[in-house]
Tab-separated table of C-alpha atoms in Angstrom:
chain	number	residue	atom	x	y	z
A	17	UNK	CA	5.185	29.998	3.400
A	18	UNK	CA	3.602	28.721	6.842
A	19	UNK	CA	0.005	29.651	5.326
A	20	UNK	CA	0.474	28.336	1.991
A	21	UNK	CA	1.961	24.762	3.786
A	22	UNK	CA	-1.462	25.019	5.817
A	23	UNK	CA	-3.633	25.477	3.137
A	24	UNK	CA	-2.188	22.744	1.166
A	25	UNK	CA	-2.826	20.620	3.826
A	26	UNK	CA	-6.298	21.347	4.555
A	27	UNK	CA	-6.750	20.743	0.934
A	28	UNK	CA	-5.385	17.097	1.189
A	29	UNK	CA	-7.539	16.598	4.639
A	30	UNK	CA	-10.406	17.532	2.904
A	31	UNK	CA	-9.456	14.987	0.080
A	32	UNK	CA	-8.468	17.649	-2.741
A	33	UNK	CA	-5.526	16.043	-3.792
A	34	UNK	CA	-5.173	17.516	-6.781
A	35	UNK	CA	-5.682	21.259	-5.211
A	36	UNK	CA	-3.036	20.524	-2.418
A	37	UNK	CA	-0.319	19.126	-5.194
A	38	UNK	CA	-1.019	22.705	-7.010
A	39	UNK	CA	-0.616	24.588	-3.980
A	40	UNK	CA	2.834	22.951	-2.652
A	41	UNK	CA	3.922	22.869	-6.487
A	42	UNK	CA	3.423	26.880	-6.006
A	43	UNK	CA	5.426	27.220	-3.065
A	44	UNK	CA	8.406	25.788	-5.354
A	45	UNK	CA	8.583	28.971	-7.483
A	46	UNK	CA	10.757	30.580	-4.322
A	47	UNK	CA	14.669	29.379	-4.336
A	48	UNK	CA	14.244	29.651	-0.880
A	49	UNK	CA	11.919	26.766	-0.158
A	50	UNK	CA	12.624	23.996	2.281
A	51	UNK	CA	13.548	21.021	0.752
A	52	UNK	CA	10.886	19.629	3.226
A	53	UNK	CA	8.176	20.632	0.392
A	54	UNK	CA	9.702	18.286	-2.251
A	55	UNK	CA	8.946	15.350	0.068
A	56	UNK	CA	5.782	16.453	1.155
A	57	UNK	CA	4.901	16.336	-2.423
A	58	UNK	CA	6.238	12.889	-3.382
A	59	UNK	CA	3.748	11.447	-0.476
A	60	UNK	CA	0.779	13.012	-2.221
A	61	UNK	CA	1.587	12.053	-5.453
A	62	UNK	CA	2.698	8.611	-3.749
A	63	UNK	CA	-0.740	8.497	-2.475
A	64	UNK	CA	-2.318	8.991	-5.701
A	65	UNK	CA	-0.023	6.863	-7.267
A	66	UNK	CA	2.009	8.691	-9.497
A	67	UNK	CA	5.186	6.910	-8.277
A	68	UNK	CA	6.933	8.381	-11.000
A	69	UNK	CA	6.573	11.411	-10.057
A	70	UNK	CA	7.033	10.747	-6.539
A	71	UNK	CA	10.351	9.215	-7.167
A	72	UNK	CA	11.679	12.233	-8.793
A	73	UNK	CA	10.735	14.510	-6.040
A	74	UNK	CA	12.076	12.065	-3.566
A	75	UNK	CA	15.377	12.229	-5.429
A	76	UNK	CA	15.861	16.097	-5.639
A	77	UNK	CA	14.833	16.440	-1.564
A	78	UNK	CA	16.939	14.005	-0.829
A	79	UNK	CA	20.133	15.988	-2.927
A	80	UNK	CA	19.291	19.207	-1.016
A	81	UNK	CA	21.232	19.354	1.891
A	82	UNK	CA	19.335	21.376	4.109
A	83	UNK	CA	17.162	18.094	4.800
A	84	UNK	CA	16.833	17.085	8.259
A	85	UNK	CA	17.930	13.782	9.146
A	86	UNK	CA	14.227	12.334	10.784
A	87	UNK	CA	12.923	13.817	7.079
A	88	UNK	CA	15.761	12.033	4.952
A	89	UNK	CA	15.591	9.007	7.026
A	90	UNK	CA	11.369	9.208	5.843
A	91	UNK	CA	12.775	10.040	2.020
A	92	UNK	CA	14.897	7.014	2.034
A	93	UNK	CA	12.521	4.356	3.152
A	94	UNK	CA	9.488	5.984	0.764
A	95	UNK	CA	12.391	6.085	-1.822
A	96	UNK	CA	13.360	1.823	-2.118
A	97	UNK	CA	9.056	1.115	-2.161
A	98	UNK	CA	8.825	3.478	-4.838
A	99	UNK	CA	11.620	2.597	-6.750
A	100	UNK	CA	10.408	-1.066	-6.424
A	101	UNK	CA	6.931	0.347	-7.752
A	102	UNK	CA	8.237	1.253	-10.977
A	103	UNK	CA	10.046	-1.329	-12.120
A	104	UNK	CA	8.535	-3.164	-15.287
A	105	UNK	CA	8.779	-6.376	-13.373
A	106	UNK	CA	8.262	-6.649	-9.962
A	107	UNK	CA	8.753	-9.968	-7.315
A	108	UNK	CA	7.214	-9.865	-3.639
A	109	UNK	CA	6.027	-12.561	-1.427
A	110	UNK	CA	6.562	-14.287	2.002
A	111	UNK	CA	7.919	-17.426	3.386
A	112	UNK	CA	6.227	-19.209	6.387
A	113	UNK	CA	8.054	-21.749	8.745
A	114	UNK	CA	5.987	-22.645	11.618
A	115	UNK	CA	5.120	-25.410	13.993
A	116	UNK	CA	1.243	-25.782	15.100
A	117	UNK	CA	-0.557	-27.977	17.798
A	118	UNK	CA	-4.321	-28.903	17.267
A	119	UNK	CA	-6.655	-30.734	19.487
A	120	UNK	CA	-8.923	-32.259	17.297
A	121	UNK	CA	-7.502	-31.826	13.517
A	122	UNK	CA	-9.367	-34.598	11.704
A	123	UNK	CA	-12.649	-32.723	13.141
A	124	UNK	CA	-13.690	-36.203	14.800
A	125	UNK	CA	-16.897	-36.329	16.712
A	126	UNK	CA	-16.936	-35.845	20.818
A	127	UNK	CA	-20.329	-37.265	21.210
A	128	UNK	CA	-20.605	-40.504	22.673
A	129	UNK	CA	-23.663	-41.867	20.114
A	130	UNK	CA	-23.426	-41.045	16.401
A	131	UNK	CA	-25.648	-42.515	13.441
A	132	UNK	CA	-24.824	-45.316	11.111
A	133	UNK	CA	-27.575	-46.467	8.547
A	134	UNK	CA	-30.032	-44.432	10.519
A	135	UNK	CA	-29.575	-45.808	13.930
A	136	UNK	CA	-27.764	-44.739	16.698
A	137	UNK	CA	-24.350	-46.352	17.860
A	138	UNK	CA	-21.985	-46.101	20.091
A	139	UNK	CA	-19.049	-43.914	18.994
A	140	UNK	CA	-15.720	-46.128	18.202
A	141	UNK	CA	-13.354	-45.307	20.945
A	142	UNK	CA	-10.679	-45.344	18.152
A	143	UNK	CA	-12.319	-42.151	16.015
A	144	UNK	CA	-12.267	-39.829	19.400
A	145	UNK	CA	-11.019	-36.797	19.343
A	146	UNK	CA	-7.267	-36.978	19.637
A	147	UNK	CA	-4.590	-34.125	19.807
A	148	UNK	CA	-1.605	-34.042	16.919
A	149	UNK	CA	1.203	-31.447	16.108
A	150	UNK	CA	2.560	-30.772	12.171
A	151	UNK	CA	5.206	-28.966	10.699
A	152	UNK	CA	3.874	-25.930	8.004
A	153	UNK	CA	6.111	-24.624	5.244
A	154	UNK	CA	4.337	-21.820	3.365
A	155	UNK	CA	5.345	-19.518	0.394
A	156	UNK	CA	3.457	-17.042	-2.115
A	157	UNK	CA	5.580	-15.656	-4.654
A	158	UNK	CA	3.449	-12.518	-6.378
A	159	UNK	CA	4.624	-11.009	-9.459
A	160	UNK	CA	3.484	-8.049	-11.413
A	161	UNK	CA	4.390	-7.279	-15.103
A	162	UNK	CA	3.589	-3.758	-16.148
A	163	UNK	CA	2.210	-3.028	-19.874
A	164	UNK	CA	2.521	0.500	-19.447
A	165	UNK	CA	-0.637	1.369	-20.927
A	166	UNK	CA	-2.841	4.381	-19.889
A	167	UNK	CA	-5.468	2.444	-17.687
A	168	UNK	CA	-2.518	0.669	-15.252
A	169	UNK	CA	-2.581	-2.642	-17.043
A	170	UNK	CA	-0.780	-5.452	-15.281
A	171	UNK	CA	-0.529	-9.022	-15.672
A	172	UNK	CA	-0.511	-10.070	-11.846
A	173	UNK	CA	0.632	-13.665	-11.186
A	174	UNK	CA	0.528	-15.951	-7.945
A	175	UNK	CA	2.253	-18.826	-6.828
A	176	UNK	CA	0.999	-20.125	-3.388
A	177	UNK	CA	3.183	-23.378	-2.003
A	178	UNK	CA	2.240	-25.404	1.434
A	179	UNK	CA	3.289	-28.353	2.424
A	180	UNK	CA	1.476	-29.974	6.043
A	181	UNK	CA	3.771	-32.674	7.892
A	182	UNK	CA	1.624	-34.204	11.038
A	183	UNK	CA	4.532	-36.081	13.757
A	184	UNK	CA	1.407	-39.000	13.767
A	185	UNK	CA	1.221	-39.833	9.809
A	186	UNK	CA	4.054	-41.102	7.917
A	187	UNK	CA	5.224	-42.807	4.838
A	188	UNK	CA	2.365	-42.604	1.696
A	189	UNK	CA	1.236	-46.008	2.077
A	190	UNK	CA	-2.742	-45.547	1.534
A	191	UNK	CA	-5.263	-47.486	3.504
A	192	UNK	CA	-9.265	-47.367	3.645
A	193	UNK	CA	-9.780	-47.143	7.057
A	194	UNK	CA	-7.167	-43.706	7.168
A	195	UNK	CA	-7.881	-42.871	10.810
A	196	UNK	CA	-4.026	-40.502	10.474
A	197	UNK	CA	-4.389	-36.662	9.258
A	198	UNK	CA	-3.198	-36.349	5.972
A	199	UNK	CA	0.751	-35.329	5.332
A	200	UNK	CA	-0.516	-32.410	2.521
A	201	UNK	CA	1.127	-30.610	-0.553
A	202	UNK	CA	-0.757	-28.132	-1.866
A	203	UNK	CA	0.345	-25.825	-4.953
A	204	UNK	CA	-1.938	-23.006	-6.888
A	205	UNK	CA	-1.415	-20.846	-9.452
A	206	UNK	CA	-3.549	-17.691	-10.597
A	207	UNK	CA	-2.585	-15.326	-13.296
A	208	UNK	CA	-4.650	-12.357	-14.931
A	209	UNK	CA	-4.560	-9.078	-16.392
A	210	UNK	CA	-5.632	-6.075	-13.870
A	211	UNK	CA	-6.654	-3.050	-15.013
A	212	UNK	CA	-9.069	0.027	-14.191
A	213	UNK	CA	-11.683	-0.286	-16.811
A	214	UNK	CA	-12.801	3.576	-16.525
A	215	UNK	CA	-9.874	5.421	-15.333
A	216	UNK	CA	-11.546	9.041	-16.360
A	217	UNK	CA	-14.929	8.439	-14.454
A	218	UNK	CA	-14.256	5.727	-12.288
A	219	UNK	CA	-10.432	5.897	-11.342
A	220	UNK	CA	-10.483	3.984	-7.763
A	221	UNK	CA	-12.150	1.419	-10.135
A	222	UNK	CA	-9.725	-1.733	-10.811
A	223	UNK	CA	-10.650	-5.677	-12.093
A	224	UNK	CA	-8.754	-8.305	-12.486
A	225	UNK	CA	-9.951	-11.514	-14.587
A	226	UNK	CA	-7.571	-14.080	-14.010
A	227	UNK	CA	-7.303	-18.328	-14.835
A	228	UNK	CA	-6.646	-20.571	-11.799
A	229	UNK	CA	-5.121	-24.059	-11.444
A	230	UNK	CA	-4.442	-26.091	-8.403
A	231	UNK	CA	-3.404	-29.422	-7.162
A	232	UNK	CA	-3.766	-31.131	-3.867
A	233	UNK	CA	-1.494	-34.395	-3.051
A	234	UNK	CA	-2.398	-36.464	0.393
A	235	UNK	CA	0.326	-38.637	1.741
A	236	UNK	CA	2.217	-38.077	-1.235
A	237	UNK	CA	-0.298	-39.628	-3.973
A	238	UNK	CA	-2.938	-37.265	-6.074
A	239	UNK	CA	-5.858	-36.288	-3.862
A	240	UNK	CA	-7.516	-34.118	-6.227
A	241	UNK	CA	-6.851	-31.077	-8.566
A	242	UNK	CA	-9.208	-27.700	-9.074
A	243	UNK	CA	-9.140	-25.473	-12.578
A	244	UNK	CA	-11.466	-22.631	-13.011
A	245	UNK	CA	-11.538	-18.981	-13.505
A	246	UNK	CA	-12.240	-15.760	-11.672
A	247	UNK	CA	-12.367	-12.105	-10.890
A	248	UNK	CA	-11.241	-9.831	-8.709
A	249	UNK	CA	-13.100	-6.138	-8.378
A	250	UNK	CA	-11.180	-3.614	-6.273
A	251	UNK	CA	-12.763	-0.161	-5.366
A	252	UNK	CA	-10.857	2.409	-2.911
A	253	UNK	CA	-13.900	4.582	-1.784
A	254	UNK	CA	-10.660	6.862	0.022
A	255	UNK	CA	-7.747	6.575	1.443
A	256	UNK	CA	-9.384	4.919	4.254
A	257	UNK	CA	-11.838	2.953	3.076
A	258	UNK	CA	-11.473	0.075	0.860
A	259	UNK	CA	-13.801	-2.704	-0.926
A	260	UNK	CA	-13.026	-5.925	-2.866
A	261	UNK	CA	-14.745	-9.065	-4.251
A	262	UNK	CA	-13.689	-12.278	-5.940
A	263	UNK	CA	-15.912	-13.991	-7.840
A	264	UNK	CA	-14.523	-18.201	-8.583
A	265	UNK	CA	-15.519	-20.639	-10.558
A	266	UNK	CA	-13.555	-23.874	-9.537
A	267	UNK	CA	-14.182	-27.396	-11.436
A	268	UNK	CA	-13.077	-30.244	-8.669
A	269	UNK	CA	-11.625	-33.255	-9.670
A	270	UNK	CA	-10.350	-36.242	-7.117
A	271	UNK	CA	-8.349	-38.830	-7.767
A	272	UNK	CA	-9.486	-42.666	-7.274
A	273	UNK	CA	-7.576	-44.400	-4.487
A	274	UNK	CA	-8.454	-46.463	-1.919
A	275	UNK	CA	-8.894	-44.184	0.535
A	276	UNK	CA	-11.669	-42.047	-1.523
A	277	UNK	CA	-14.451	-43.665	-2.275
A	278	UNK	CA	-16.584	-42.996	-4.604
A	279	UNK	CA	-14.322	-40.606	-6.066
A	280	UNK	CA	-16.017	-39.961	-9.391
A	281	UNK	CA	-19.113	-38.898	-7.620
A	282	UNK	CA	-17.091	-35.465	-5.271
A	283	UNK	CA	-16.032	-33.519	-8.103
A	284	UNK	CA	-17.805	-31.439	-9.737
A	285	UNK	CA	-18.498	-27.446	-9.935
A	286	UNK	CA	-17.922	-25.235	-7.359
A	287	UNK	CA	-19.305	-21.360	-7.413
A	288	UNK	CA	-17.362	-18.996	-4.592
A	289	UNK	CA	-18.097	-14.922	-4.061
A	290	UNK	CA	-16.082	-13.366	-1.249
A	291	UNK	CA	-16.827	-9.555	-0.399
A	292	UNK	CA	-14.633	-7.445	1.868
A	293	UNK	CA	-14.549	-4.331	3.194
A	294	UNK	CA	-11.830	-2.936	4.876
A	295	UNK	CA	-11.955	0.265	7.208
A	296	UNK	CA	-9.146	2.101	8.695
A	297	UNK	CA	-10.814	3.333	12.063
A	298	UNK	CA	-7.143	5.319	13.546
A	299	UNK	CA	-3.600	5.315	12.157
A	300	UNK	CA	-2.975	1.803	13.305
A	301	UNK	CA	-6.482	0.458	13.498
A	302	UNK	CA	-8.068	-1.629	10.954
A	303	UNK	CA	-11.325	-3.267	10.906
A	304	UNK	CA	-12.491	-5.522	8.450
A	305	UNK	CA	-15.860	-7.528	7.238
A	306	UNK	CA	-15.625	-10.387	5.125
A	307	UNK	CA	-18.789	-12.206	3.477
A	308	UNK	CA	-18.050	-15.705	1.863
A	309	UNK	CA	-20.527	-17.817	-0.222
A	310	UNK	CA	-20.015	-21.032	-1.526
A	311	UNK	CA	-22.203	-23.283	-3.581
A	312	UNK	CA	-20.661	-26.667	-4.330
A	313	UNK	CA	-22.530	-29.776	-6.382
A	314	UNK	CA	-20.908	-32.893	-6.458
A	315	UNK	CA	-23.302	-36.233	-8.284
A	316	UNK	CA	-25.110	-36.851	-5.499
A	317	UNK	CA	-27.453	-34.791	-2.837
A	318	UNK	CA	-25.844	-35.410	-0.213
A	319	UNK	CA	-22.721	-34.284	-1.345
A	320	UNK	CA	-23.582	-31.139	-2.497
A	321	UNK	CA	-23.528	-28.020	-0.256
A	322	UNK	CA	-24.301	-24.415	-0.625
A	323	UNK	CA	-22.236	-22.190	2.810
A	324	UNK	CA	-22.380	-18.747	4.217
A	325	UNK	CA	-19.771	-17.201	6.026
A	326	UNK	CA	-19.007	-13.793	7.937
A	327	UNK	CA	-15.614	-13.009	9.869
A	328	UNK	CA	-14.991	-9.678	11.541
A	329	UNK	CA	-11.196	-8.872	11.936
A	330	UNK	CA	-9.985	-5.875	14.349
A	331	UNK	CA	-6.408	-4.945	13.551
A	332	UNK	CA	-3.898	-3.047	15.400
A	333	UNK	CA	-0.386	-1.764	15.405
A	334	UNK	CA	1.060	-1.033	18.934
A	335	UNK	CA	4.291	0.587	20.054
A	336	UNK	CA	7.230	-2.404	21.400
A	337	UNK	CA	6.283	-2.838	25.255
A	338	UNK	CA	9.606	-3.744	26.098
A	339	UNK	CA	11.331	-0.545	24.407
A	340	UNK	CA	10.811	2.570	23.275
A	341	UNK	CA	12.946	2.627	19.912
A	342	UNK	CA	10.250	2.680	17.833
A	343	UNK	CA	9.367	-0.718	17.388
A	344	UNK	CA	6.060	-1.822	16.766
A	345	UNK	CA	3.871	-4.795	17.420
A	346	UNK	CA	1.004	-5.959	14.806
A	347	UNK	CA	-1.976	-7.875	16.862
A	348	UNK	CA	-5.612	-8.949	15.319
A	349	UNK	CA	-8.487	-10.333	16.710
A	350	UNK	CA	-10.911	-11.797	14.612
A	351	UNK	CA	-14.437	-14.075	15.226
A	352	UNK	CA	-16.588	-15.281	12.226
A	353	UNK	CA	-19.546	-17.744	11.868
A	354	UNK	CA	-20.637	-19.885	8.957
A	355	UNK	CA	-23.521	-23.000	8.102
A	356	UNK	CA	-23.038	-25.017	5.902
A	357	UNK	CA	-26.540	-27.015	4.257
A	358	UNK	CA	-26.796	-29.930	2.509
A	359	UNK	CA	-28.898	-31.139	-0.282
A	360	UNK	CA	-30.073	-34.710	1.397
A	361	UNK	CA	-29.626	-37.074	3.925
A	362	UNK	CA	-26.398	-39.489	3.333
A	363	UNK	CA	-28.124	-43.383	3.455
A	364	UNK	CA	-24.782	-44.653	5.289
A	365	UNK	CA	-25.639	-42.028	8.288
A	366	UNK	CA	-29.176	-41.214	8.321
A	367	UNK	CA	-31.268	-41.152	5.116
A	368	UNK	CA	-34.458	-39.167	6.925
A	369	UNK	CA	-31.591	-36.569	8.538
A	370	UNK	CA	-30.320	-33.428	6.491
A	371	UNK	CA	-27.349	-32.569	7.829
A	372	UNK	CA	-26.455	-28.850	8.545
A	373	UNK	CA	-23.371	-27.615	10.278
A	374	UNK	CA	-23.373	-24.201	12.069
A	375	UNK	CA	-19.682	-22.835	13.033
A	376	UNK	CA	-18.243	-20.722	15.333
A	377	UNK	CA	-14.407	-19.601	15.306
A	378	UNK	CA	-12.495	-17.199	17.155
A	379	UNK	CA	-8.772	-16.123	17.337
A	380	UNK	CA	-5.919	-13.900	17.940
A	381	UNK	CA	-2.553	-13.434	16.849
A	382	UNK	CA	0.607	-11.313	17.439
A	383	UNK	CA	3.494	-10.604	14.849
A	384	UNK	CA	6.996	-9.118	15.962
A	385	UNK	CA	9.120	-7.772	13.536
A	386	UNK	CA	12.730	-8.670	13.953
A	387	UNK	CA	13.996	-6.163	10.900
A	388	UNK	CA	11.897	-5.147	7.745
A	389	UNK	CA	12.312	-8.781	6.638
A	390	UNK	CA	11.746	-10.723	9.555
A	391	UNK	CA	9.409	-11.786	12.142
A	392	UNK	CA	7.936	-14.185	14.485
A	393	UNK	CA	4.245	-14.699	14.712
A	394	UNK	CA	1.643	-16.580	17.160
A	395	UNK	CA	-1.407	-17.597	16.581
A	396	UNK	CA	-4.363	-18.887	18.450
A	397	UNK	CA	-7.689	-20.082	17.236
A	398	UNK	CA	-10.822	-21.904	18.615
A	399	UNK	CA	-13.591	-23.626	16.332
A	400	UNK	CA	-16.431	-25.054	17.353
A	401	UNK	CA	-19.199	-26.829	15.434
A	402	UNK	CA	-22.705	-28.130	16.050
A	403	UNK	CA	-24.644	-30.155	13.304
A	404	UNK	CA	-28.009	-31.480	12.734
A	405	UNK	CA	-26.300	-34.650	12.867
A	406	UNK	CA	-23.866	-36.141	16.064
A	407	UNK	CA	-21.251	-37.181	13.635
A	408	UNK	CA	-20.130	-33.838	12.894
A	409	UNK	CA	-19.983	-32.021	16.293
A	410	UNK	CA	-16.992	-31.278	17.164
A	411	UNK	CA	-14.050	-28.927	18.728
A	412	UNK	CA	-10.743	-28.073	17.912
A	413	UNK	CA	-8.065	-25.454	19.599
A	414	UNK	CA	-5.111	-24.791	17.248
A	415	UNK	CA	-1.741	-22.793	18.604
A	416	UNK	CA	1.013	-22.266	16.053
A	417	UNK	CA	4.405	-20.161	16.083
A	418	UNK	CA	5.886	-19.382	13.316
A	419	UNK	CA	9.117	-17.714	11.707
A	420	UNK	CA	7.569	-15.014	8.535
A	421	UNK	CA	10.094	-13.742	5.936
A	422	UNK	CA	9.391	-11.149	3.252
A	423	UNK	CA	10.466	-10.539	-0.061
């Protein structure tokens, strides 16, 4: 029995999945075997998700008395996800509360001289950099409607909800000269049918084409709205290895107010590819590589941008430092650059001057679960940017706590 456990293990190290479910399924044929076996099977078929049939297994280990307590405590807990996995219809999501301090949110200039019709001017004292705190309420509601066809078809929806109070803006008067941040409401919706297009030769294979809308609201009045569509492509190279992209197309369309000029000339299309690939270096560790591109056109040149980003992000989960009940602590540390370029030189700045931002941003943050619902999370990030032109240089330190539940 000892030999046979070994075996089936080695088989699942070296990534035989389907040769280690075999082998434990073997060890079944005795009366005698541990109940121990059951639930090492619903993992691997968890793993290769067969929920189904991991439920089942979970259910009969879990009926066997002879099951230790640490390994029914482990059959319970796999036992509510994978019930939740097989429902038809399925609801998750989160709900952020938090409270953030910024140094510099408008992005304002720290330069002394900045450009205005091509000359150089003194900056006005009144657009220096100046510190402000807001309130964040955040929510994404995610919900996944199975068709229960043979390649895993799903019609995944997304709701994502965030509303931005700053202590130094109030009521939704709008003015020209807005000097304030903006009091924000933002609201998206994305829905689409994923499914693995070739689940006999490419089964870690899944896409998702999916229809997005969005509207943005500044100090309570229309700022603009965004429709488009997009795909998602999802390949799992192993259990430890995984690699997505989203491909967007996004029309933009702002709203004319007073405070927006020129709005008929922003909008316009907008062309976004994000690649990711996520590694997981130690049970606990995480590292992950993110590549953004962005190409936005507006009517005129100097509107228009095209950006490249890249953000490394080092994750890790770390035993409770104040006790040893098993807690655990999830921290990340992540830096990323970007530069953004132009198409001309804006005439009410500097007509002969391109402008061209480069970025740098760094950050950490720390998340302490309260229960399997709850938890408290800081977060600390530093941006700095350095353009072609003096107008956009600029700083900004951000520090926000916040209160996470999940559903």
């Amino acid at each position: 029995m000892a030999l046979n456990m070994r075996y089936a293990r080695l088989l699942v190290e070296a990534g035989n999945y389907e040769g280690g479910v075999a082998a434990l399924e073997s060890m079944l044929i005795n009366p005698d075997a541990p109940p121990s076996i059951r639930l090492e099977l619903a993992v691997l078929y968890y793993r290769m998700g067969s929920y189904g049939m991991s439920e089942a297994l979970l259910r009969s280990a879990l009926e066997d008395k002879r099951l230790a307590d640490e390994h029914r405590a482990q059959a319970n807990a796999l036992l509510r996800d994978v019930a939740a996995r097989n429902q038809t219809s399925q609801f998750s999501g989160f709900v952020i509360l938090g409270l953030r301090h910024q140094s510099n949110p408008n992005a304002r200039s720290h330069r002394d001289m900045v450009y205005a019709n091509g000359a150089l001017v003194p900056q006005n004292r009144e657009l220096k950099p100046d510190s402000d705190t807001d309130v964040q309420l955040t929510a994404r509601v995610d919900h996944r409607y199975d068709l229960g066809l043979q390649n895993e078809a799903s019609v995944i929806s997304s709701l994502v909800a965030q509303v931005v109070d700053y202590r130094s803006s109030s009521g939704s008067k709008l003015r020209a000269d807005q000097t304030e941040p903006y009091d924000l409401a933002l609201l998206e919706i994305t829905s689409g049918i994923r499914f693995k297009p070739a689940p006999i030769l490419l089964p870690a294979l899944r896409i998702r084409p999916h229809l997005i809308a969005a509207e943005l609201l500044a100090q309570k009045h229309q700022y603009l709205s965004t429709a488009g569509v997009g795909v998602d492509v999802e390949y799992r190279f192993n259990e430890r290895t995984l690699a997505e992209a989203t491909y967007e197309y996004r029309h933009y369309d702002y709203a004319s107010r007073v405070d927006v000029p020129d709005a008929n000339q922003l909008g316009g299309p907008d062309n976004g590819l994000r690649l990711r690939l996520m590694r997981e270096l130690a049970p606990g560790q995480v590292l992950s590589a993110e590549l953004a591109l962005r190409d936005h056109d507006t009517s005129k040149a100097y509107y228009d941008y095209t950006s490249q980003e890249l953000q490394l992000t080092y994750f890790v989960r770390h035993a409770n430092p104040f006790s040893d009940n098993g807690d655990y602590w999830l921290s990340s540390l992540w830096t990323g650059a970007s530069q953004r370029r132009y198409g001309a030189g804006d005439p009410t700045i500097n007509a002969d001057r391109t402008r061209k931002d480069n970025e740098l941003r760094f950050g950490a943050s720390l998340t302490i679960p309260m229960d399997d619902k709850w938890s408290i999370q800081w977060r600390l990030e530093h941006l700095k940017t350095h353009s072609s032109l003096p107008n956009y240089d600029n700083r900004n330190t951000s520090l926000q706590a916040s209160v996470v539940y999940l559903f």
